[in-house]
């Protein structure tokens, strides 16, 4: 029986238990001397929890542990009975062989215990099953034993789960009584479930950080951290594959490109987004606001790869051509001084992408400024523009600053636009009309291609990733600190 079908059966048993528990709870005598503690629905939920929760916990543990136990047995058999090049390769071949044997009819599977690869190859070919290359005769009985252990494990899991579900249902029903604190126990289960759900997000973040951190430590065991963090040359592909030389992994050109492009993007997005927010919050009528704000926020729903195409085929050539025209009018030489893939192109298009983030966050913050501050300013004779400049914006400034820091974090982590619009040149320059690259672009390029995954040329991507993570984390912490200060001031 599949795990999904087993879960459905357990839930069905739980629902039956809920109905029985609710009916038994409703039939309890309620008198002034022996008042029923919980309502019937809590009695039903109490039985449901006993029928479902233990069975599902055992099921999850079983499904997590049993594959490891089976594969440990397979590895011991492989080491003893075969001469596979590696245990991991042999385990993969046995798994593929076992899956192929499962696809055969039961009568053909029965005679395979003493079969050879040459015997089962026609059976596989007849049904279009690929025979794994490198499989040996000795792997066939191991694959059959693995299939048998999996079948027995699944059968035992089904029996244990059903026994626990039915036993939990009967136990829950037997516990229903007048003074049973069913509500407290059900709420305790729900609270535990919520804590587990909350912990999943935290544990996922910890897992992501640990996965990057361990690979980064492996990289720094081969390349000195000083050469990485303070190096000014980026040539990770300098060494040929298989050679001892590792190239140069200077972070400075990538970090400079990342911060430079993000600065140009913020330089364009902040004024436009902030002025749009001020207009929508302070001057626009409700009818205009209901139309303008959704239209502006549509920009946030466009995939970033579309912005990249827009930069590649429209903005970049436009800037190149207009710079050629200006240069021709001034000097007679019609050669553009702005490259199609440049810092300006990437920053400009990324700024367009960031406008809805700046305007939406700033609009919410400006709108949250207490109305009494505006009324007080207007009552003292200030004009609307003076109220905005002298009262509203200073009051909203901490929140606006935190919104800008969050937007900057997004700009630093953007990948697709800079891949298509900024080029791949890892150089250090202050000229915004030249190409430059970022950390995210190099992470993508280092993890694609035919490089060995354990080589420094690939491991450097994890070092870049953990560096980018720390950088954005610092910005987010600063933003949260400012938001906290803002809330303390006006709550």
Coordinates of C-alpha atoms in Angstrom, one line a residue:
X1 CA 0.0 0.0 0.0
X2 CA 1.3 3.4 -0.9
X3 CA 2.1 6.0 1.8
X4 CA -0.6 8.4 0.4
X5 CA -3.3 5.7 0.5
X6 CA -2.2 4.8 4.0
X7 CA -2.5 8.5 5.1
X8 CA -6.0 8.7 3.6
X9 CA -7.0 5.5 5.6
X10 CA -5.6 6.9 8.8
X11 CA -7.5 10.2 8.3
X12 CA -10.7 8.3 7.5
X13 CA -10.2 6.3 10.8
X14 CA -9.7 9.6 12.6
X15 CA -12.9 11.1 11.1
X16 CA -14.8 8.0 12.2
X17 CA -13.3 8.5 15.7
X18 CA -14.3 12.2 15.6
X19 CA -17.9 11.3 14.9
X20 CA -18.0 8.6 17.6
X21 CA -16.2 10.8 20.2
X22 CA -18.5 13.7 19.5
X23 CA -21.6 11.5 19.8
X24 CA -20.3 9.9 23.1
X25 CA -19.4 13.4 24.4
X26 CA -22.9 14.7 23.6
X27 CA -24.5 11.8 25.5
X28 CA -22.6 12.5 28.7
X29 CA -24.9 13.4 31.6
X30 CA -24.6 17.1 32.6
X31 CA -25.7 17.9 36.0
X32 CA -24.8 20.7 38.6
X33 CA -22.8 18.2 40.6
X34 CA -20.9 16.7 37.6
X35 CA -20.7 19.3 34.9
X36 CA -19.1 18.2 31.6
X37 CA -15.8 20.0 31.2
X38 CA -15.6 20.2 27.4
X39 CA -18.0 20.5 24.5
X40 CA -18.8 17.4 22.3
X41 CA -16.7 18.8 19.4
X42 CA -13.6 18.7 21.7
X43 CA -14.4 15.1 22.7
X44 CA -14.5 14.3 19.0
X45 CA -11.2 16.1 18.3
X46 CA -9.7 14.4 21.3
X47 CA -10.4 11.0 19.7
X48 CA -9.3 12.2 16.3
X49 CA -5.9 13.2 17.7
X50 CA -5.4 9.9 19.4
X51 CA -6.3 8.0 16.2
X52 CA -4.2 10.1 13.8
X53 CA -1.2 11.7 15.5
X54 CA 0.6 8.6 16.9
X55 CA 0.0 6.7 13.7
X56 CA 1.4 9.6 11.5
X57 CA 4.4 10.1 13.8
X58 CA 5.3 6.4 13.6
X59 CA 4.7 6.5 9.8
X60 CA 7.1 9.5 9.3
X61 CA 9.8 7.9 11.5
X62 CA 9.4 4.6 9.7
X63 CA 9.7 6.1 6.2
X64 CA 12.7 8.1 7.3
X65 CA 14.7 5.2 8.9
X66 CA 13.7 2.1 6.9
X67 CA 15.5 3.2 3.6
X68 CA 18.7 3.8 5.5
X69 CA 18.5 0.4 7.1
X70 CA 17.8 -1.3 3.8
X71 CA 20.6 0.5 2.0
X72 CA 23.0 -0.4 4.8
X73 CA 22.2 -4.1 4.2
X74 CA 22.6 -3.6 0.5
X75 CA 26.0 -2.0 1.0
X76 CA 27.2 -4.9 3.2
X77 CA 26.1 -7.4 0.5
X78 CA 27.8 -5.3 -2.2
X79 CA 31.1 -5.2 -0.3
X80 CA 31.0 -9.0 0.3
X81 CA 29.6 -10.3 -3.0
X82 CA 30.6 -7.9 -5.8
X83 CA 33.6 -6.0 -7.0
X84 CA 31.8 -2.8 -7.8
X85 CA 34.0 0.2 -8.5
X86 CA 32.4 2.0 -5.6
X87 CA 29.7 1.3 -3.1
X88 CA 27.7 4.3 -4.1
X89 CA 27.8 3.3 -7.8
X90 CA 26.9 -0.3 -6.9
X91 CA 24.0 0.9 -4.8
X92 CA 22.7 3.0 -7.7
X93 CA 23.0 0.0 -10.0
X94 CA 21.1 -2.3 -7.5
X95 CA 18.4 0.4 -7.2
X96 CA 17.9 0.6 -10.9
X97 CA 18.0 -3.2 -11.3
X98 CA 15.4 -3.6 -8.5
X99 CA 13.1 -1.0 -10.1
X100 CA 13.3 -2.8 -13.4
X101 CA 12.6 -6.2 -11.8
X102 CA 9.5 -4.7 -10.1
X103 CA 8.1 -3.8 -13.5
X104 CA 8.2 -7.4 -14.6
X105 CA 5.2 -9.7 -14.1
X106 CA 5.2 -11.7 -10.9
X107 CA 5.7 -15.1 -12.8
X108 CA 8.8 -13.8 -14.4
X109 CA 10.1 -12.3 -11.1
X110 CA 9.8 -15.7 -9.4
X111 CA 12.5 -17.4 -11.5
X112 CA 15.1 -14.7 -11.3
X113 CA 16.8 -15.8 -8.0
X114 CA 19.4 -17.8 -10.0
X115 CA 19.2 -15.8 -13.2
X116 CA 22.1 -13.9 -14.9
X117 CA 22.2 -10.5 -16.6
X118 CA 22.1 -12.2 -20.0
X119 CA 18.9 -14.0 -18.9
X120 CA 17.0 -10.9 -17.8
X121 CA 18.2 -8.6 -20.6
X122 CA 15.6 -10.0 -23.1
X123 CA 12.9 -9.6 -20.4
X124 CA 13.8 -5.9 -19.9
X125 CA 14.1 -5.2 -23.6
X126 CA 10.7 -6.8 -24.3
X127 CA 9.0 -4.2 -22.0
X128 CA 11.2 -1.3 -22.8
X129 CA 13.0 -1.3 -19.5
X130 CA 16.6 0.0 -19.7
X131 CA 19.2 -2.3 -18.3
X132 CA 21.7 -0.4 -16.1
X133 CA 25.1 -0.5 -17.6
X134 CA 27.7 -2.0 -15.3
X135 CA 25.3 -4.3 -13.5
X136 CA 26.7 -7.8 -12.7
X137 CA 25.3 -11.2 -12.1
X138 CA 25.9 -10.9 -8.4
X139 CA 23.7 -7.8 -8.2
X140 CA 20.6 -9.7 -9.2
X141 CA 20.1 -11.6 -5.9
X142 CA 21.0 -8.4 -4.0
X143 CA 18.3 -6.4 -5.9
X144 CA 15.8 -9.2 -5.2
X145 CA 16.6 -9.1 -1.5
X146 CA 16.3 -5.3 -1.5
X147 CA 12.9 -5.6 -3.2
X148 CA 11.8 -8.2 -0.6
X149 CA 13.0 -6.1 2.3
X150 CA 11.1 -3.1 0.9
X151 CA 7.9 -5.1 0.5
X152 CA 8.2 -6.5 4.1
X153 CA 8.9 -3.0 5.4
X154 CA 5.9 -1.6 3.7
X155 CA 3.7 -4.4 4.9
X156 CA 4.9 -4.0 8.4
X157 CA 4.4 -0.2 8.2
X158 CA 0.8 -0.7 7.0
X159 CA 0.1 -3.1 9.9
X160 CA 1.7 -1.0 12.6
X161 CA 0.0 2.2 11.3
X162 CA -3.4 0.7 11.2
X163 CA -3.1 -0.9 14.6
X164 CA -2.0 2.4 16.1
X165 CA -4.8 4.3 14.4
X166 CA -7.5 1.8 15.5
X167 CA -5.9 1.4 18.9
X168 CA -5.8 5.2 19.4
X169 CA -9.4 5.5 18.4
X170 CA -10.5 2.9 21.0
X171 CA -8.2 4.4 23.6
X172 CA -9.6 7.9 23.0
X173 CA -13.2 6.7 23.2
X174 CA -12.5 4.9 26.4
X175 CA -11.1 8.1 28.0
X176 CA -14.2 10.2 27.4
X177 CA -15.7 11.1 30.7
X178 CA -17.5 14.0 32.3
X179 CA -14.4 15.6 33.8
X180 CA -12.1 14.8 30.9
X181 CA -10.2 18.0 30.0
X182 CA -10.5 17.3 26.2
X183 CA -10.3 20.9 25.2
X184 CA -7.0 21.5 27.0
X185 CA -5.5 18.4 25.5
X186 CA -6.7 19.3 22.0
X187 CA -5.4 22.8 22.2
X188 CA -2.1 21.4 23.4
X189 CA -1.8 19.3 20.3
X190 CA -2.8 22.2 18.1
X191 CA -0.2 24.4 19.8
X192 CA 2.5 21.7 19.2
X193 CA 1.5 21.5 15.6
X194 CA 1.9 25.3 15.2
X195 CA 5.3 25.2 16.9
X196 CA 6.4 22.5 14.5
X197 CA 5.2 24.5 11.5
X198 CA 7.0 27.5 12.7
X199 CA 10.2 25.5 13.3
X200 CA 10.2 24.2 9.8
X201 CA 10.9 27.7 8.4
X202 CA 13.6 28.3 10.9
X203 CA 15.2 24.9 10.4
X204 CA 15.0 25.3 6.6
X205 CA 17.0 28.6 7.0
X206 CA 19.5 26.9 9.2
X207 CA 19.9 24.1 6.8
X208 CA 20.5 26.4 3.9
X209 CA 23.1 28.4 5.8
X210 CA 24.8 25.2 7.0
X211 CA 24.9 23.7 3.5
X212 CA 26.6 26.9 2.2
X213 CA 28.9 27.2 5.2
X214 CA 30.3 23.7 5.0
X215 CA 31.1 24.0 1.3
X216 CA 32.6 27.4 2.0
X217 CA 34.8 26.0 4.7
X218 CA 36.0 23.4 2.2
X219 CA 36.8 26.2 -0.3
X220 CA 38.7 28.2 2.4
X221 CA 40.7 25.1 3.3
X222 CA 42.1 25.3 -0.3
X223 CA 42.2 29.1 -0.9
X224 CA 43.3 31.5 1.8
X225 CA 40.5 33.8 3.0
X226 CA 42.8 36.8 2.7
X227 CA 43.2 36.1 -1.0
X228 CA 39.4 35.7 -1.4
X229 CA 38.2 38.7 0.6
X230 CA 40.9 41.2 -0.4
X231 CA 41.9 39.9 -3.9
X232 CA 41.4 42.3 -6.8
X233 CA 41.7 39.8 -9.6
X234 CA 38.9 37.3 -10.6
X235 CA 40.2 34.5 -12.8
X236 CA 38.8 31.2 -11.4
X237 CA 39.1 29.5 -14.8
X238 CA 42.8 30.3 -15.1
X239 CA 43.7 26.7 -14.3
X240 CA 43.0 23.9 -16.7
X241 CA 40.8 21.1 -15.4
X242 CA 42.8 18.5 -13.4
X243 CA 45.8 20.8 -12.9
X244 CA 47.0 21.9 -9.4
X245 CA 46.7 25.6 -10.1
X246 CA 43.5 27.1 -8.8
X247 CA 43.4 30.5 -10.4
X248 CA 42.6 33.7 -8.6
X249 CA 39.4 34.3 -6.6
X250 CA 39.4 38.0 -5.7
X251 CA 36.0 39.1 -4.3
X252 CA 36.6 42.9 -4.6
X253 CA 35.7 43.3 -8.4
X254 CA 32.5 41.3 -7.9
X255 CA 31.5 43.1 -4.7
X256 CA 32.3 46.5 -6.3
X257 CA 30.1 45.6 -9.3
X258 CA 27.2 44.4 -7.1
X259 CA 27.2 47.5 -4.9
X260 CA 27.7 49.9 -7.9
X261 CA 24.8 48.5 -9.9
X262 CA 22.6 48.4 -6.8
X263 CA 23.5 52.0 -6.1
X264 CA 22.6 53.1 -9.7
X265 CA 19.3 51.2 -9.4
X266 CA 18.5 52.8 -6.1
X267 CA 19.5 56.2 -7.5
X268 CA 16.7 55.8 -10.1
X269 CA 14.1 53.9 -8.0
X270 CA 14.1 56.0 -4.8
X271 CA 13.1 59.4 -6.2
X272 CA 10.5 58.0 -8.6
X273 CA 9.0 55.6 -6.1
X274 CA 9.1 58.0 -3.2
X275 CA 7.4 60.8 -5.1
X276 CA 4.8 58.4 -6.4
X277 CA 4.1 57.3 -2.8
X278 CA 3.8 60.9 -1.6
X279 CA 1.3 61.7 -4.5
X280 CA -0.8 58.6 -3.8
X281 CA -0.8 59.1 0.0
X282 CA -1.3 62.9 0.2
X283 CA -2.6 64.3 -3.0
X284 CA -4.4 61.7 -5.1
X285 CA -8.2 61.2 -4.7
X286 CA -9.4 57.8 -3.6
X287 CA -10.6 57.1 -7.2
X288 CA -7.2 58.0 -8.7
X289 CA -5.4 56.1 -6.0
X290 CA -7.5 53.0 -6.6
X291 CA -6.4 53.0 -10.2
X292 CA -2.8 54.2 -10.0
X293 CA -1.5 52.0 -7.2
X294 CA -2.6 48.7 -8.7
X295 CA -1.1 49.7 -12.0
X296 CA 2.2 50.7 -10.4
X297 CA 2.3 47.4 -8.5
X298 CA 1.9 45.4 -11.7
X299 CA 5.6 46.1 -12.3
X300 CA 6.3 43.9 -9.2
X301 CA 4.6 40.9 -10.8
X302 CA 6.7 40.9 -14.0
X303 CA 9.3 38.1 -14.0
X304 CA 12.9 39.5 -13.7
X305 CA 13.9 37.6 -16.9
X306 CA 11.4 39.8 -18.8
X307 CA 13.2 42.9 -17.4
X308 CA 16.5 41.3 -18.5
X309 CA 15.1 40.9 -22.1
X310 CA 13.9 44.5 -22.0
X311 CA 17.4 45.7 -21.0
X312 CA 19.1 43.5 -23.6
X313 CA 17.0 44.4 -26.7
X314 CA 15.6 47.8 -25.9
X315 CA 17.4 49.9 -23.2
X316 CA 21.0 48.8 -23.9
X317 CA 20.8 49.4 -27.7
X318 CA 18.9 52.7 -27.1
X319 CA 21.6 54.0 -24.7
X320 CA 24.4 52.9 -27.1
X321 CA 22.7 54.6 -30.1
X322 CA 21.9 57.8 -28.3
X323 CA 25.4 58.1 -26.9
X324 CA 26.7 57.6 -30.5
X325 CA 24.5 60.4 -31.7
X326 CA 25.6 62.8 -28.9
X327 CA 29.2 61.9 -29.5
X328 CA 28.8 62.5 -33.2
X329 CA 27.2 65.9 -32.7
X330 CA 30.0 67.0 -30.4
X331 CA 33.1 65.5 -32.0
X332 CA 32.0 64.2 -35.4
X333 CA 32.9 60.6 -34.4
X334 CA 29.7 58.6 -34.3
X335 CA 30.9 55.9 -31.8
X336 CA 28.9 55.3 -28.7
X337 CA 30.5 55.9 -25.4
X338 CA 27.9 53.8 -23.6
X339 CA 28.2 50.0 -24.0
X340 CA 24.9 48.1 -24.6
X341 CA 25.8 45.9 -21.6
X342 CA 26.8 48.4 -19.0
X343 CA 26.3 49.4 -15.4
X344 CA 23.9 52.1 -16.5
X345 CA 21.8 49.7 -18.4
X346 CA 21.5 47.2 -15.6
X347 CA 21.0 49.9 -13.0
X348 CA 18.3 51.7 -15.0
X349 CA 16.2 48.6 -15.7
X350 CA 16.7 47.3 -12.1
X351 CA 15.6 50.7 -10.9
X352 CA 12.3 50.3 -12.9
X353 CA 11.8 46.9 -11.3
X354 CA 12.3 48.4 -7.8
X355 CA 9.9 51.3 -8.2
X356 CA 6.8 49.4 -7.0
X357 CA 8.7 48.1 -3.9
X358 CA 9.8 51.6 -2.9
X359 CA 6.4 53.2 -3.7
X360 CA 4.2 50.5 -2.1
X361 CA 6.3 50.3 1.1
X362 CA 6.6 54.1 1.4
X363 CA 2.9 54.6 0.7
X364 CA 1.9 52.3 3.5
X365 CA 4.3 54.0 5.9
X366 CA 3.2 57.5 5.0
X367 CA -0.4 56.5 5.3
X368 CA 0.3 55.1 8.7
X369 CA 1.3 58.5 10.1
X370 CA -1.4 59.6 12.6
X371 CA -4.0 61.9 11.1
X372 CA -3.8 64.1 14.2
X373 CA -0.3 65.3 13.1
X374 CA -1.7 66.5 9.8
X375 CA -4.7 68.1 11.4
X376 CA -2.4 69.9 13.9
X377 CA -0.2 71.2 11.2
X378 CA -3.1 72.4 9.0
X379 CA -4.7 73.9 12.1
X380 CA -1.7 76.1 12.7
X381 CA -2.0 77.5 9.1
X382 CA 0.5 75.3 7.2
X383 CA -0.1 74.5 3.6
X384 CA -0.5 70.9 2.4
X385 CA 3.1 70.9 0.9
X386 CA 4.5 72.4 4.1
X387 CA 2.7 69.7 6.1
X388 CA 4.2 67.0 3.9
X389 CA 7.7 68.4 4.1
X390 CA 7.8 69.5 7.8
X391 CA 5.5 66.9 9.5
X392 CA 4.6 63.8 7.4
X393 CA 8.0 63.0 5.9
X394 CA 10.0 63.5 9.1
X395 CA 7.5 61.4 11.0
X396 CA 7.7 58.6 8.4
X397 CA 11.4 58.9 7.8
X398 CA 12.5 55.8 10.0
X399 CA 10.0 53.6 8.2
X400 CA 11.0 54.9 4.8
X401 CA 14.7 54.3 5.5
X402 CA 14.0 50.7 6.5
X403 CA 11.9 50.3 3.3
X404 CA 14.8 51.5 1.3
X405 CA 17.2 49.1 3.0
X406 CA 14.9 46.2 2.3
X407 CA 14.7 47.3 -1.4
X408 CA 18.5 47.6 -1.5
X409 CA 18.7 44.0 -0.2
X410 CA 16.6 42.9 -3.2
X411 CA 18.8 44.9 -5.6
X412 CA 21.9 43.3 -4.3
X413 CA 20.4 39.8 -4.7
X414 CA 19.0 40.3 -8.3
X415 CA 20.5 38.0 -10.9
X416 CA 18.6 37.8 -14.2
X417 CA 18.8 41.5 -15.1
X418 CA 22.5 41.8 -14.5
X419 CA 23.2 38.5 -16.3
X420 CA 21.7 40.0 -19.5
X421 CA 22.4 43.7 -19.0
X422 CA 25.6 44.2 -17.1
X423 CA 28.0 41.7 -18.8
X424 CA 30.4 39.2 -17.2
X425 CA 33.5 41.4 -17.0
X426 CA 34.9 41.3 -13.4
X427 CA 36.7 44.6 -13.4
X428 CA 36.9 47.6 -11.1
X429 CA 35.8 50.8 -12.7
X430 CA 34.0 54.0 -11.8
X431 CA 32.7 54.5 -15.4
X432 CA 29.0 53.6 -15.4
X433 CA 29.1 53.3 -19.2
X434 CA 31.3 50.2 -19.0
X435 CA 30.4 46.5 -18.3
X436 CA 30.7 45.1 -14.8
X437 CA 29.5 42.0 -13.2
X438 CA 28.1 41.0 -9.8
X439 CA 28.4 38.3 -7.2
X440 CA 25.1 36.6 -8.3
X441 CA 26.2 36.4 -11.9
X442 CA 29.4 34.6 -11.0
X443 CA 27.6 32.2 -8.7
X444 CA 25.5 31.1 -11.6
X445 CA 28.4 30.8 -14.0
X446 CA 30.6 28.9 -11.6
X447 CA 27.9 26.2 -11.0
X448 CA 27.3 25.6 -14.7
X449 CA 29.5 23.8 -17.1
X450 CA 31.8 20.8 -16.9
X451 CA 33.9 21.8 -13.9
X452 CA 34.4 19.2 -11.1
X453 CA 31.9 20.0 -8.3
X454 CA 34.6 19.5 -5.6
X455 CA 37.1 21.8 -7.3
X456 CA 37.8 25.4 -6.0
X457 CA 36.3 26.7 -9.2
X458 CA 32.9 25.4 -8.2
X459 CA 33.3 25.7 -4.4
X460 CA 33.9 29.4 -4.7
X461 CA 30.2 29.8 -5.6
X462 CA 29.3 28.8 -2.0
X463 CA 31.8 31.3 -0.6
X464 CA 30.2 34.0 -2.8
X465 CA 26.7 32.8 -1.6
X466 CA 27.6 33.0 2.1
X467 CA 29.1 36.4 1.6
X468 CA 26.0 37.7 -0.2
X469 CA 23.9 36.2 2.6
X470 CA 25.8 38.0 5.3
X471 CA 25.6 41.2 3.4
X472 CA 21.8 41.1 2.9
X473 CA 21.4 39.9 6.5
X474 CA 23.2 42.9 7.8
X475 CA 20.9 45.2 5.8
X476 CA 17.8 43.4 7.0
X477 CA 18.9 43.6 10.6
X478 CA 19.4 47.3 10.3
X479 CA 16.0 47.7 8.6
X480 CA 14.3 45.7 11.4
X481 CA 16.0 47.8 14.0
X482 CA 14.7 51.0 12.4
X483 CA 11.2 49.6 12.1
X484 CA 11.2 48.7 15.8
X485 CA 12.2 52.2 16.7
X486 CA 9.5 53.5 14.4
X487 CA 6.8 51.3 16.0
X488 CA 7.9 52.3 19.5
X489 CA 7.4 55.9 18.6
X490 CA 3.8 55.8 17.3
X491 CA 2.1 52.7 18.7

